[in-house]
JSON list of C-alpha atoms in Angstrom, two decimals:
[
{"chain": "A", "resi": 1, "resn": "MET", "atom": "CA", "xyz": [154.87, 193.83, 149.29]},
{"chain": "A", "resi": 2, "resn": "TYR", "atom": "CA", "xyz": [155.72, 194.94, 145.23]},
{"chain": "A", "resi": 3, "resn": "GLN", "atom": "CA", "xyz": [153.87, 197.98, 144.09]},
{"chain": "A", "resi": 4, "resn": "GLN", "atom": "CA", "xyz": [154.21, 198.44, 140.36]},
{"chain": "A", "resi": 5, "resn": "ARG", "atom": "CA", "xyz": [155.30, 201.69, 139.46]},
{"chain": "A", "resi": 6, "resn": "MET", "atom": "CA", "xyz": [151.86, 203.94, 137.81]},
{"chain": "A", "resi": 7, "resn": "GLN", "atom": "CA", "xyz": [151.40, 204.27, 134.30]},
{"chain": "A", "resi": 8, "resn": "SER", "atom": "CA", "xyz": [150.45, 206.60, 131.64]},
{"chain": "A", "resi": 9, "resn": "ALA", "atom": "CA", "xyz": [151.32, 210.66, 128.73]},
{"chain": "A", "resi": 10, "resn": "PRO", "atom": "CA", "xyz": [151.77, 214.41, 124.40]},
{"chain": "A", "resi": 11, "resn": "SER", "atom": "CA", "xyz": [151.55, 213.36, 121.10]},
{"chain": "A", "resi": 12, "resn": "PHE", "atom": "CA", "xyz": [154.79, 214.77, 118.55]},
{"chain": "A", "resi": 13, "resn": "ARG", "atom": "CA", "xyz": [156.32, 212.93, 115.00]},
{"chain": "A", "resi": 14, "resn": "GLN", "atom": "CA", "xyz": [159.77, 212.97, 114.09]},
{"chain": "A", "resi": 15, "resn": "LYS", "atom": "CA", "xyz": [161.93, 212.06, 111.54]},
{"chain": "A", "resi": 16, "resn": "ASP", "atom": "CA", "xyz": [163.83, 208.61, 111.73]},
{"chain": "A", "resi": 17, "resn": "ASN", "atom": "CA", "xyz": [166.52, 209.45, 113.83]},
{"chain": "A", "resi": 18, "resn": "SER", "atom": "CA", "xyz": [167.74, 205.33, 114.42]},
{"chain": "A", "resi": 19, "resn": "ALA", "atom": "CA", "xyz": [171.40, 206.58, 113.63]},
{"chain": "A", "resi": 20, "resn": "GLU", "atom": "CA", "xyz": [171.75, 208.92, 116.85]},
{"chain": "A", "resi": 21, "resn": "HIS", "atom": "CA", "xyz": [174.01, 207.37, 120.17]},
{"chain": "A", "resi": 22, "resn": "ILE", "atom": "CA", "xyz": [172.18, 206.53, 123.23]},
{"chain": "A", "resi": 23, "resn": "SER", "atom": "CA", "xyz": [174.49, 206.54, 126.61]},
{"chain": "A", "resi": 24, "resn": "GLY", "atom": "CA", "xyz": [173.35, 206.29, 130.25]},
{"chain": "A", "resi": 25, "resn": "ASN", "atom": "CA", "xyz": [173.00, 203.08, 132.10]},
{"chain": "A", "resi": 26, "resn": "ILE", "atom": "CA", "xyz": [171.00, 200.11, 132.70]},
{"chain": "A", "resi": 27, "resn": "GLU", "atom": "CA", "xyz": [168.92, 199.78, 136.30]},
{"chain": "A", "resi": 28, "resn": "VAL", "atom": "CA", "xyz": [167.90, 196.03, 136.93]},
{"chain": "A", "resi": 29, "resn": "GLU", "atom": "CA", "xyz": [165.55, 196.45, 139.99]},
{"chain": "A", "resi": 30, "resn": "ARG", "atom": "CA", "xyz": [162.97, 195.47, 141.73]},
{"chain": "A", "resi": 31, "resn": "LYS", "atom": "CA", "xyz": [160.93, 197.59, 144.91]},
{"chain": "A", "resi": 32, "resn": "PHE", "atom": "CA", "xyz": [159.20, 196.63, 147.82]},
{"chain": "A", "resi": 33, "resn": "ILE", "atom": "CA", "xyz": [156.78, 197.94, 150.19]},
{"chain": "A", "resi": 34, "resn": "VAL", "atom": "CA", "xyz": [157.87, 197.29, 154.33]},
{"chain": "A", "resi": 35, "resn": "SER", "atom": "CA", "xyz": [157.69, 198.20, 157.36]},
{"chain": "A", "resi": 36, "resn": "ALA", "atom": "CA", "xyz": [160.65, 200.17, 158.80]},
{"chain": "A", "resi": 37, "resn": "ALA", "atom": "CA", "xyz": [161.86, 196.73, 160.73]},
{"chain": "A", "resi": 38, "resn": "SER", "atom": "CA", "xyz": [163.09, 196.87, 157.12]},
{"chain": "A", "resi": 39, "resn": "LEU", "atom": "CA", "xyz": [165.76, 198.78, 157.79]},
{"chain": "A", "resi": 40, "resn": "CYS", "atom": "CA", "xyz": [167.22, 196.57, 160.40]},
{"chain": "A", "resi": 41, "resn": "GLU", "atom": "CA", "xyz": [166.81, 193.24, 158.50]},
{"chain": "A", "resi": 42, "resn": "ILE", "atom": "CA", "xyz": [168.94, 195.02, 155.22]},
{"chain": "A", "resi": 43, "resn": "GLU", "atom": "CA", "xyz": [171.81, 196.64, 158.67]},
{"chain": "A", "resi": 44, "resn": "ARG", "atom": "CA", "xyz": [171.30, 192.67, 159.91]},
{"chain": "A", "resi": 45, "resn": "HIS", "atom": "CA", "xyz": [172.28, 190.78, 156.26]},
{"chain": "A", "resi": 46, "resn": "GLY", "atom": "CA", "xyz": [175.93, 193.50, 155.99]},
{"chain": "A", "resi": 47, "resn": "ALA", "atom": "CA", "xyz": [174.18, 196.11, 154.00]},
{"chain": "A", "resi": 48, "resn": "ILE", "atom": "CA", "xyz": [176.35, 199.35, 154.42]},
{"chain": "A", "resi": 49, "resn": "LEU", "atom": "CA", "xyz": [175.01, 203.26, 154.71]},
{"chain": "A", "resi": 50, "resn": "SER", "atom": "CA", "xyz": [177.05, 204.67, 152.02]},
{"chain": "A", "resi": 51, "resn": "LYS", "atom": "CA", "xyz": [175.11, 207.36, 151.30]},
{"chain": "A", "resi": 52, "resn": "GLU", "atom": "CA", "xyz": [171.82, 209.50, 152.29]},
{"chain": "A", "resi": 53, "resn": "SER", "atom": "CA", "xyz": [170.72, 212.26, 150.18]},
{"chain": "A", "resi": 54, "resn": "ARG", "atom": "CA", "xyz": [167.59, 214.59, 149.37]},
{"chain": "A", "resi": 55, "resn": "PHE", "atom": "CA", "xyz": [165.96, 215.45, 146.42]},
{"chain": "A", "resi": 56, "resn": "LEU", "atom": "CA", "xyz": [163.36, 217.21, 144.61]},
{"chain": "A", "resi": 57, "resn": "ASP", "atom": "CA", "xyz": [161.77, 215.53, 141.20]},
{"chain": "A", "resi": 58, "resn": "VAL", "atom": "CA", "xyz": [159.33, 217.56, 138.86]},
{"chain": "A", "resi": 59, "resn": "TYR", "atom": "CA", "xyz": [158.27, 214.94, 136.37]},
{"chain": "A", "resi": 60, "resn": "TRP", "atom": "CA", "xyz": [156.96, 215.58, 133.28]},
{"chain": "A", "resi": 61, "resn": "ASP", "atom": "CA", "xyz": [154.77, 214.48, 130.36]},
{"chain": "A", "resi": 62, "resn": "ASN", "atom": "CA", "xyz": [152.12, 215.58, 127.63]},
{"chain": "A", "resi": 63, "resn": "ASN", "atom": "CA", "xyz": [148.63, 215.59, 127.51]},
{"chain": "A", "resi": 64, "resn": "ASN", "atom": "CA", "xyz": [148.20, 212.20, 126.57]},
{"chain": "A", "resi": 65, "resn": "TYR", "atom": "CA", "xyz": [150.37, 211.01, 128.87]},
{"chain": "A", "resi": 66, "resn": "ASP", "atom": "CA", "xyz": [152.21, 209.61, 126.14]},
{"chain": "A", "resi": 67, "resn": "LEU", "atom": "CA", "xyz": [155.73, 208.77, 128.33]},
{"chain": "A", "resi": 68, "resn": "THR", "atom": "CA", "xyz": [154.32, 207.55, 130.83]},
{"chain": "A", "resi": 69, "resn": "THR", "atom": "CA", "xyz": [151.88, 204.85, 129.03]},
{"chain": "A", "resi": 70, "resn": "ASN", "atom": "CA", "xyz": [155.05, 203.32, 127.17]},
{"chain": "A", "resi": 71, "resn": "ASP", "atom": "CA", "xyz": [156.39, 203.30, 131.18]},
{"chain": "A", "resi": 72, "resn": "TYR", "atom": "CA", "xyz": [159.17, 206.44, 129.97]},
{"chain": "A", "resi": 73, "resn": "TRP", "atom": "CA", "xyz": [159.78, 208.66, 132.63]},
{"chain": "A", "resi": 74, "resn": "LEU", "atom": "CA", "xyz": [160.91, 212.07, 132.25]},
{"chain": "A", "resi": 75, "resn": "ARG", "atom": "CA", "xyz": [161.79, 214.20, 135.55]},
{"chain": "A", "resi": 76, "resn": "GLN", "atom": "CA", "xyz": [163.59, 217.01, 136.99]},
{"chain": "A", "resi": 77, "resn": "ARG", "atom": "CA", "xyz": [165.93, 215.97, 139.93]},
{"chain": "A", "resi": 78, "resn": "ASP", "atom": "CA", "xyz": [167.01, 219.19, 141.65]},
{"chain": "A", "resi": 79, "resn": "GLY", "atom": "CA", "xyz": [166.71, 220.50, 138.35]},
{"chain": "A", "resi": 80, "resn": "ILE", "atom": "CA", "xyz": [168.40, 217.51, 136.17]},
{"chain": "A", "resi": 81, "resn": "TRP", "atom": "CA", "xyz": [166.28, 216.73, 133.48]},
{"chain": "A", "resi": 82, "resn": "GLN", "atom": "CA", "xyz": [166.72, 212.62, 133.32]},
{"chain": "A", "resi": 83, "resn": "LEU", "atom": "CA", "xyz": [164.82, 210.41, 131.62]},
{"chain": "A", "resi": 84, "resn": "LYS", "atom": "CA", "xyz": [164.37, 206.35, 133.00]},
{"chain": "A", "resi": 85, "resn": "TYR", "atom": "CA", "xyz": [162.67, 203.74, 130.49]},
{"chain": "A", "resi": 86, "resn": "SER", "atom": "CA", "xyz": [161.69, 200.50, 130.18]},
{"chain": "A", "resi": 87, "resn": "SER", "atom": "CA", "xyz": [164.69, 198.51, 127.92]},
{"chain": "A", "resi": 88, "resn": "GLY", "atom": "CA", "xyz": [161.74, 195.76, 127.34]},
{"chain": "A", "resi": 89, "resn": "ALA", "atom": "CA", "xyz": [163.47, 192.78, 129.43]},
{"chain": "A", "resi": 90, "resn": "ARG", "atom": "CA", "xyz": [161.29, 192.21, 132.36]},
{"chain": "A", "resi": 91, "resn": "LYS", "atom": "CA", "xyz": [162.11, 188.67, 133.94]},
{"chain": "A", "resi": 92, "resn": "SER", "atom": "CA", "xyz": [158.63, 189.10, 135.96]},
{"chain": "A", "resi": 93, "resn": "THR", "atom": "CA", "xyz": [156.33, 191.24, 136.79]},
{"chain": "A", "resi": 94, "resn": "ALA", "atom": "CA", "xyz": [157.81, 191.78, 140.02]},
{"chain": "A", "resi": 95, "resn": "CYS", "atom": "CA", "xyz": [161.34, 192.79, 138.52]},
{"chain": "A", "resi": 96, "resn": "ALA", "atom": "CA", "xyz": [162.10, 195.13, 135.49]},
{"chain": "A", "resi": 97, "resn": "GLN", "atom": "CA", "xyz": [165.14, 196.56, 133.58]},
{"chain": "A", "resi": 98, "resn": "TYR", "atom": "CA", "xyz": [165.50, 200.48, 132.51]},
{"chain": "A", "resi": 99, "resn": "LYS", "atom": "CA", "xyz": [167.82, 202.39, 131.00]},
{"chain": "A", "resi": 100, "resn": "GLU", "atom": "CA", "xyz": [168.64, 205.54, 132.27]},
{"chain": "A", "resi": 101, "resn": "VAL", "atom": "CA", "xyz": [170.06, 208.41, 130.48]},
{"chain": "A", "resi": 102, "resn": "CYS", "atom": "CA", "xyz": [171.22, 211.96, 131.73]},
{"chain": "A", "resi": 103, "resn": "ASP", "atom": "CA", "xyz": [172.45, 214.50, 128.76]},
{"chain": "A", "resi": 104, "resn": "GLN", "atom": "CA", "xyz": [169.47, 216.17, 127.08]},
{"chain": "A", "resi": 105, "resn": "ALA", "atom": "CA", "xyz": [170.47, 214.94, 123.34]},
{"chain": "A", "resi": 106, "resn": "SER", "atom": "CA", "xyz": [170.50, 211.00, 124.83]},
{"chain": "A", "resi": 107, "resn": "ILE", "atom": "CA", "xyz": [166.70, 212.25, 126.05]},
{"chain": "A", "resi": 108, "resn": "LEU", "atom": "CA", "xyz": [165.40, 213.75, 122.59]},
{"chain": "A", "resi": 109, "resn": "THR", "atom": "CA", "xyz": [166.68, 210.19, 121.14]},
{"chain": "A", "resi": 110, "resn": "ALA", "atom": "CA", "xyz": [164.92, 207.58, 123.09]},
{"chain": "A", "resi": 111, "resn": "VAL", "atom": "CA", "xyz": [161.80, 209.98, 123.10]},
{"chain": "A", "resi": 112, "resn": "ARG", "atom": "CA", "xyz": [161.61, 209.87, 119.37]},
{"chain": "A", "resi": 113, "resn": "GLN", "atom": "CA", "xyz": [162.68, 206.24, 118.61]},
{"chain": "A", "resi": 114, "resn": "LEU", "atom": "CA", "xyz": [159.66, 205.53, 121.15]},
{"chain": "A", "resi": 115, "resn": "PHE", "atom": "CA", "xyz": [157.34, 207.97, 119.52]},
{"chain": "A", "resi": 116, "resn": "ASN", "atom": "CA", "xyz": [158.92, 206.90, 115.94]},
{"chain": "A", "resi": 117, "resn": "SER", "atom": "CA", "xyz": [157.92, 203.32, 117.12]},
{"chain": "A", "resi": 118, "resn": "LYS", "atom": "CA", "xyz": [154.34, 204.33, 118.20]},
{"chain": "A", "resi": 119, "resn": "ARG", "atom": "CA", "xyz": [153.08, 206.51, 115.11]},
{"chain": "A", "resi": 120, "resn": "LEU", "atom": "CA", "xyz": [153.32, 209.37, 117.74]},
{"chain": "A", "resi": 121, "resn": "GLN", "atom": "CA", "xyz": [153.06, 213.14, 116.13]},
{"chain": "A", "resi": 122, "resn": "MET", "atom": "CA", "xyz": [157.12, 215.05, 117.86]},
{"chain": "A", "resi": 123, "resn": "SER", "atom": "CA", "xyz": [158.09, 218.03, 116.59]},
{"chain": "A", "resi": 124, "resn": "SER", "atom": "CA", "xyz": [161.47, 218.29, 115.60]},
{"chain": "A", "resi": 125, "resn": "GLY", "atom": "CA", "xyz": [162.85, 220.79, 117.26]},
{"chain": "A", "resi": 126, "resn": "SER", "atom": "CA", "xyz": [165.85, 220.85, 119.90]},
{"chain": "A", "resi": 127, "resn": "PHE", "atom": "CA", "xyz": [164.87, 220.30, 123.94]},
{"chain": "A", "resi": 128, "resn": "THR", "atom": "CA", "xyz": [163.61, 222.81, 124.94]},
{"chain": "A", "resi": 129, "resn": "GLU", "atom": "CA", "xyz": [161.01, 223.70, 121.88]},
{"chain": "A", "resi": 130, "resn": "PHE", "atom": "CA", "xyz": [159.66, 219.41, 123.28]},
{"chain": "A", "resi": 131, "resn": "VAL", "atom": "CA", "xyz": [159.94, 219.95, 126.78]},
{"chain": "A", "resi": 132, "resn": "GLU", "atom": "CA", "xyz": [157.75, 223.05, 126.30]},
{"chain": "A", "resi": 133, "resn": "SER", "atom": "CA", "xyz": [155.56, 221.14, 124.28]},
{"chain": "A", "resi": 134, "resn": "LEU", "atom": "CA", "xyz": [155.16, 219.47, 127.94]},
{"chain": "A", "resi": 135, "resn": "ALA", "atom": "CA", "xyz": [153.62, 220.17, 131.11]},
{"chain": "A", "resi": 136, "resn": "LYS", "atom": "CA", "xyz": [154.48, 219.04, 135.00]},
{"chain": "A", "resi": 137, "resn": "VAL", "atom": "CA", "xyz": [152.53, 216.04, 136.26]},
{"chain": "A", "resi": 138, "resn": "ALA", "atom": "CA", "xyz": [153.77, 215.13, 139.17]},
{"chain": "A", "resi": 139, "resn": "THR", "atom": "CA", "xyz": [156.05, 217.15, 142.29]},
{"chain": "A", "resi": 140, "resn": "PHE", "atom": "CA", "xyz": [157.92, 215.50, 145.34]},
{"chain": "A", "resi": 141, "resn": "LYS", "atom": "CA", "xyz": [160.49, 215.51, 147.69]},
{"chain": "A", "resi": 142, "resn": "THR", "atom": "CA", "xyz": [162.48, 212.20, 148.75]},
{"chain": "A", "resi": 143, "resn": "HIS", "atom": "CA", "xyz": [164.72, 211.26, 151.42]},
{"chain": "A", "resi": 144, "resn": "ARG", "atom": "CA", "xyz": [166.92, 208.73, 149.99]},
{"chain": "A", "resi": 145, "resn": "ARG", "atom": "CA", "xyz": [170.01, 206.19, 151.84]},
{"chain": "A", "resi": 146, "resn": "SER", "atom": "CA", "xyz": [171.70, 204.08, 149.96]},
{"chain": "A", "resi": 147, "resn": "PHE", "atom": "CA", "xyz": [173.15, 201.20, 151.08]},
{"chain": "A", "resi": 148, "resn": "THR", "atom": "CA", "xyz": [175.57, 199.13, 149.37]},
{"chain": "A", "resi": 149, "resn": "LEU", "atom": "CA", "xyz": [175.60, 194.80, 149.50]},
{"chain": "A", "resi": 150, "resn": "GLY", "atom": "CA", "xyz": [178.19, 193.52, 147.32]},
{"chain": "A", "resi": 151, "resn": "SER", "atom": "CA", "xyz": [177.11, 194.59, 144.30]},
{"chain": "A", "resi": 152, "resn": "LEU", "atom": "CA", "xyz": [174.01, 195.38, 145.16]},
{"chain": "A", "resi": 153, "resn": "THR", "atom": "CA", "xyz": [172.17, 198.86, 146.06]},
{"chain": "A", "resi": 154, "resn": "VAL", "atom": "CA", "xyz": [169.75, 198.74, 148.41]},
{"chain": "A", "resi": 155, "resn": "ASP", "atom": "CA", "xyz": [168.28, 202.38, 148.14]},
{"chain": "A", "resi": 156, "resn": "VAL", "atom": "CA", "xyz": [165.38, 202.93, 151.32]},
{"chain": "A", "resi": 157, "resn": "ASP", "atom": "CA", "xyz": [163.04, 206.56, 150.11]},
{"chain": "A", "resi": 158, "resn": "ASP", "atom": "CA", "xyz": [160.79, 208.18, 152.06]},
{"chain": "A", "resi": 159, "resn": "ALA", "atom": "CA", "xyz": [159.01, 210.25, 150.22]},
{"chain": "A", "resi": 160, "resn": "ASP", "atom": "CA", "xyz": [157.19, 213.80, 151.01]},
{"chain": "A", "resi": 161, "resn": "PHE", "atom": "CA", "xyz": [153.35, 212.22, 150.25]},
{"chain": "A", "resi": 162, "resn": "GLY", "atom": "CA", "xyz": [153.47, 209.24, 152.80]},
{"chain": "A", "resi": 163, "resn": "TYR", "atom": "CA", "xyz": [154.81, 207.02, 149.76]},
{"chain": "A", "resi": 164, "resn": "GLN", "atom": "CA", "xyz": [158.05, 204.82, 151.33]},
{"chain": "A", "resi": 165, "resn": "VAL", "atom": "CA", "xyz": [159.67, 202.15, 149.43]},
{"chain": "A", "resi": 166, "resn": "ARG", "atom": "CA", "xyz": [163.06, 200.24, 149.23]},
{"chain": "A", "resi": 167, "resn": "LEU", "atom": "CA", "xyz": [164.68, 198.93, 145.72]},
{"chain": "A", "resi": 168, "resn": "ILE", "atom": "CA", "xyz": [167.24, 196.70, 145.14]},
{"chain": "A", "resi": 169, "resn": "LEU", "atom": "CA", "xyz": [168.92, 197.30, 142.28]},
{"chain": "A", "resi": 170, "resn": "ARG", "atom": "CA", "xyz": [171.87, 197.32, 140.00]},
{"chain": "A", "resi": 171, "resn": "SER", "atom": "CA", "xyz": [173.28, 198.90, 137.14]},
{"chain": "A", "resi": 172, "resn": "GLU", "atom": "CA", "xyz": [176.09, 198.75, 134.77]},
{"chain": "A", "resi": 173, "resn": "ALA", "atom": "CA", "xyz": [176.59, 201.40, 131.91]},
{"chain": "A", "resi": 174, "resn": "PHE", "atom": "CA", "xyz": [175.80, 201.17, 128.28]},
{"chain": "A", "resi": 175, "resn": "LYS", "atom": "CA", "xyz": [176.14, 203.11, 124.78]},
{"chain": "A", "resi": 176, "resn": "SER", "atom": "CA", "xyz": [173.72, 202.20, 121.77]},
{"chain": "A", "resi": 177, "resn": "ASP", "atom": "CA", "xyz": [172.76, 203.23, 118.24]},
{"chain": "A", "resi": 178, "resn": "SER", "atom": "CA", "xyz": [169.51, 201.75, 118.83]},
{"chain": "A", "resi": 179, "resn": "PHE", "atom": "CA", "xyz": [166.92, 201.37, 122.29]}
]
């Protein structure tokens, strides 16, 4: 069964920064909620456990939920800032394509472009000033097992609040002048 992402986010206005560059990864992913037996099924098809990790995610947004309602997911994963946002390319309701950026300049550029396109207000300050205007909206720990299956990655995530999801994804690097 496919589980759609929660969508919901502060209000900001900023000058046009479309000349700034954004670089990161493009991920095409599909999420499944499946039984514990699915792990055996993944391995039976030749998937190889390539990595196991545990991490703490803290998701951030403003009082209006302007980020999450626009499918922008700003988080700190083990203290490192990351932004994952929809590229707009969707083959179906079950499969989504996201861009992921991990440096503060690219995060700020992508958020400013979103806010400009939606005519939302955003301060013209630094990344630090921007995140100081936000609030935590979710905090949880995840145990992830990553498997390699050909050119695909299969992530098996178990969150500390009982949510379990399986992600099949493919990721490629990008560099862009626009989002």
